[in-house]
CSV table of C-alpha atoms in Angstrom, one decimal:
chain,number,residue,atom,x,y,z
A,1,MET,CA,128.0,41.3,13.9
A,2,THR,CA,126.9,38.5,11.8
A,3,ASP,CA,128.8,36.1,14.0
A,4,ARG,CA,126.9,37.4,17.0
A,5,LYS,CA,123.6,37.0,15.2
A,6,GLU,CA,124.5,33.5,14.1
A,7,LYS,CA,125.6,32.7,17.6
A,8,LYS,CA,122.4,34.0,19.1
A,9,ALA,CA,120.4,32.2,16.5
A,10,GLN,CA,122.3,29.0,17.3
A,11,GLU,CA,121.7,29.5,21.0
A,12,ALA,CA,118.0,30.2,20.5
A,13,GLU,CA,117.8,27.1,18.3
A,14,ALA,CA,119.5,25.0,21.0
A,15,ALA,CA,117.3,26.5,23.6
A,16,THR,CA,114.2,25.7,21.5
A,17,GLU,CA,115.4,22.1,20.9
A,18,SER,CA,116.1,21.7,24.6
A,19,THR,CA,112.7,23.1,25.5
A,20,GLU,CA,111.0,20.9,22.9
A,21,ALA,CA,112.9,17.9,24.3
A,22,GLN,CA,111.8,18.8,27.9
A,23,LEU,CA,108.3,19.3,26.6
A,24,ALA,CA,108.2,15.9,24.9
A,25,GLU,CA,109.6,14.3,28.1
A,26,ALA,CA,107.0,16.1,30.2
A,27,LYS,CA,104.2,15.0,27.8
A,28,GLU,CA,105.5,11.4,27.9
A,29,LEU,CA,105.6,11.5,31.7
A,30,ALA,CA,102.1,13.0,31.8
A,31,ASP,CA,100.7,10.3,29.4
A,32,LYS,CA,102.3,7.7,31.7
A,33,TYR,CA,100.7,9.2,34.8
A,34,LEU,CA,97.4,9.5,33.0
A,35,ASP,CA,97.5,5.8,32.0
A,36,MET,CA,98.4,4.8,35.6
A,37,ALA,CA,95.5,6.9,36.9
A,38,ARG,CA,93.1,5.3,34.4
A,39,ARG,CA,94.3,1.8,35.3
A,40,LEU,CA,93.9,2.7,39.0
A,41,GLN,CA,90.4,4.0,38.4
A,42,ALA,CA,89.5,0.8,36.5
A,43,ASP,CA,90.9,-1.4,39.3
A,44,PHE,CA,89.0,0.6,41.9
A,45,ASP,CA,85.7,0.3,39.9
A,46,ASN,CA,86.3,-3.5,39.5
A,47,TYR,CA,87.0,-3.7,43.3
A,48,ARG,CA,83.8,-1.8,44.1
A,49,LYS,CA,81.7,-3.9,41.8
A,50,ARG,CA,83.2,-7.2,43.1
A,51,THR,CA,82.6,-6.0,46.7
A,52,GLN,CA,79.0,-5.0,45.9
A,53,ARG,CA,78.3,-8.5,44.4
A,54,GLU,CA,79.9,-10.2,47.4
A,55,ASN,CA,77.8,-8.2,49.8
A,56,GLU,CA,74.6,-9.0,47.8
A,57,GLU,CA,75.6,-12.7,48.0
A,58,VAL,CA,76.1,-12.5,51.7
A,59,ARG,CA,72.8,-10.8,52.1
A,60,LYS,CA,71.0,-13.4,50.0
A,61,PHE,CA,72.3,-16.3,52.0
A,62,ALA,CA,72.8,-14.8,55.5
A,63,CYS,CA,69.5,-16.2,56.5
A,64,SER,CA,70.2,-19.7,55.2
A,65,SER,CA,70.9,-21.3,58.6
A,66,ILE,CA,67.7,-20.0,60.2
A,67,VAL,CA,65.7,-21.0,57.1
A,68,GLN,CA,67.2,-24.5,57.4
A,69,ASP,CA,66.3,-24.6,61.1
A,70,LEU,CA,62.7,-23.5,60.3
A,71,LEU,CA,62.4,-26.3,57.7
A,72,THR,CA,62.5,-28.8,60.5
A,73,VAL,CA,59.5,-27.0,62.0
A,74,VAL,CA,57.7,-27.2,58.6
A,75,ASP,CA,58.5,-30.9,58.5
A,76,ASP,CA,57.1,-31.4,62.0
A,77,LEU,CA,53.9,-29.5,61.0
A,78,ASP,CA,53.6,-31.7,57.8
A,79,ARG,CA,53.9,-34.9,59.9
A,80,ALA,CA,51.3,-33.6,62.4
A,81,LEU,CA,48.9,-32.8,59.5
A,82,ALA,CA,49.5,-36.1,57.8
A,83,SER,CA,48.8,-38.1,61.0
A,84,THR,CA,45.1,-36.9,61.2
A,85,ASP,CA,42.2,-37.2,58.9
A,86,GLU,CA,40.0,-34.9,61.0
A,87,ASP,CA,39.2,-31.4,60.0
A,88,THR,CA,38.9,-29.8,63.4
A,89,VAL,CA,39.5,-26.2,64.3
A,90,LEU,CA,42.9,-27.2,65.7
A,91,VAL,CA,43.9,-28.9,62.4
A,92,GLN,CA,42.8,-25.9,60.4
A,93,GLY,CA,44.8,-23.7,62.7
A,94,VAL,CA,47.9,-25.8,62.2
A,95,ARG,CA,47.4,-25.6,58.4
A,96,GLY,CA,47.1,-21.8,58.7
A,97,VAL,CA,50.3,-21.6,60.8
A,98,ARG,CA,52.2,-23.8,58.2
A,99,SER,CA,50.8,-21.7,55.4
A,100,ASN,CA,51.9,-18.4,57.0
A,101,LEU,CA,55.4,-19.8,57.8
A,102,MET,CA,55.8,-20.9,54.2
A,103,LYS,CA,54.7,-17.5,52.9
A,104,VAL,CA,57.4,-15.8,55.0
A,105,LEU,CA,60.1,-18.3,53.9
A,106,GLU,CA,59.1,-18.0,50.2
A,107,ALA,CA,59.2,-14.2,50.5
A,108,ASN,CA,62.9,-14.6,51.5
A,109,GLY,CA,63.8,-16.8,48.5
A,110,LEU,CA,62.8,-20.3,49.5
A,111,GLU,CA,61.4,-22.6,46.8
A,112,GLU,CA,60.3,-26.2,47.0
A,113,ILE,CA,62.2,-28.6,44.7
A,114,PRO,CA,59.7,-30.5,42.4
A,115,SER,CA,59.7,-34.2,43.4
A,116,GLU,CA,57.7,-35.6,40.5
A,117,GLY,CA,58.9,-37.1,37.3
A,118,ALA,CA,62.6,-37.9,36.6
A,119,PHE,CA,65.3,-38.2,39.2
A,120,ASP,CA,67.9,-35.3,39.0
A,121,PRO,CA,71.0,-35.9,41.1
A,122,ASN,CA,71.5,-32.1,41.2
A,123,LEU,CA,68.3,-31.7,43.2
A,124,HIS,CA,67.5,-35.2,44.6
A,125,GLU,CA,69.2,-37.7,46.9
A,126,ALA,CA,68.3,-41.3,46.1
A,127,LEU,CA,67.9,-43.3,49.3
A,128,CYS,CA,66.8,-46.6,47.7
A,129,MET,CA,65.7,-48.1,44.5
A,130,VAL,CA,62.5,-50.1,43.6
A,131,ASP,CA,61.4,-52.0,40.5
A,132,GLY,CA,59.3,-49.9,38.1
A,133,GLU,CA,58.3,-49.5,34.5
A,134,GLU,CA,60.9,-46.8,33.7
A,135,ASP,CA,64.5,-46.1,34.9
A,136,GLY,CA,65.2,-43.0,37.0
A,137,MET,CA,61.7,-42.0,38.0
A,138,ILE,CA,60.8,-40.8,41.5
A,139,ALA,CA,58.6,-43.4,43.2
A,140,GLU,CA,58.2,-41.8,46.6
A,141,VAL,CA,59.4,-38.7,48.5
A,142,PHE,CA,60.7,-39.2,52.0
A,143,GLN,CA,61.6,-35.6,52.6
A,144,LYS,CA,60.9,-32.5,50.6
A,145,GLY,CA,63.9,-30.5,49.3
A,146,TYR,CA,64.2,-26.7,49.0
A,147,THR,CA,66.4,-24.1,47.2
A,148,LEU,CA,67.2,-20.7,48.6
A,149,ASN,CA,67.7,-18.0,46.0
A,150,GLY,CA,68.5,-20.6,43.4
A,151,LYS,CA,71.0,-22.7,45.4
A,152,VAL,CA,70.1,-26.1,46.9
A,153,LEU,CA,69.5,-25.7,50.6
A,154,ARG,CA,68.3,-29.2,51.2
A,155,TYR,CA,68.1,-32.1,48.7
A,156,SER,CA,64.9,-34.0,48.3
A,157,LYS,CA,65.2,-37.5,49.7
A,158,VAL,CA,63.5,-39.9,47.3
A,159,LYS,CA,63.0,-43.5,46.3
A,160,VAL,CA,63.9,-44.1,42.6
A,161,THR,CA,62.6,-46.7,40.1
A,162,LYS,CA,64.7,-49.1,38.2
A,163,LYS,CA,63.4,-50.8,35.1
A,164,ASN,CA,62.5,-54.4,35.7
A,165,GLU,CA,64.5,-56.3,33.1
A,166,PRO,CA,63.6,-59.9,32.3
A,167,ALA,CA,66.2,-62.5,33.3
A,168,PRO,CA,68.1,-63.8,30.2
A,169,GLU,CA,67.4,-67.5,29.4
A,170,ALA,CA,70.2,-69.8,30.4
A,171,GLU,CA,72.2,-70.9,27.3
A,172,PRO,CA,74.4,-73.9,27.4
A,173,ALA,CA,78.0,-73.1,28.0
A,174,ALA,CA,80.5,-73.6,25.3
A,175,GLY,CA,81.8,-77.1,25.3
A,176,ASP,CA,78.7,-78.5,26.9
A,177,GLU,CA,77.0,-81.0,24.7
A,178,PRO,CA,73.3,-81.7,24.8
A,179,ALA,CA,72.4,-84.7,26.7
A,180,ALA,CA,72.5,-87.8,24.6
A,181,VAL,CA,69.2,-89.6,24.0
A,182,ASP,CA,69.3,-93.1,25.3
A,183,GLN,CA,68.5,-95.2,22.2
A,184,ASP,CA,69.1,-98.6,23.9
A,185,LYS,CA,65.6,-98.6,25.3
A,186,GLU,CA,63.6,-101.2,23.4
């Protein structure tokens, strides 16, 4: 009878070890699947956030081509206003139209690029250079520049100063001797 009990005990122990091994295997597999699910969830969250950022970017700059086209209208209005010194009802109306158009454009993210002070190649396009007191200062603006939601839509076209440097005095070249003084004159 003791042999039977020992045999049953051994069988129970073997079954327990087998069950524990299966349980450890199942736990390892569950951990693996849980890790995969977490990674998949993180990948999906990253995808969702990236898509949302891209959609916001598209929305921000979707109107850039129409804004660029409207800037030519603003330029035309500026030229029309600059060509007259009169302050008639018509001129006041044109100023009002320009002002309203700029308010609408600014509400959609348009900003004028400052065109005073130092030249910045990230914002300005130098069309020519003139002599001036300092290097790299804006002397004249040919066309205003604008940014749309922080990105340059059109660069300011400007004239840039270049410091006027005095011409160096001519020095005799090496090997040239000063002209000899004629001492034979008496």
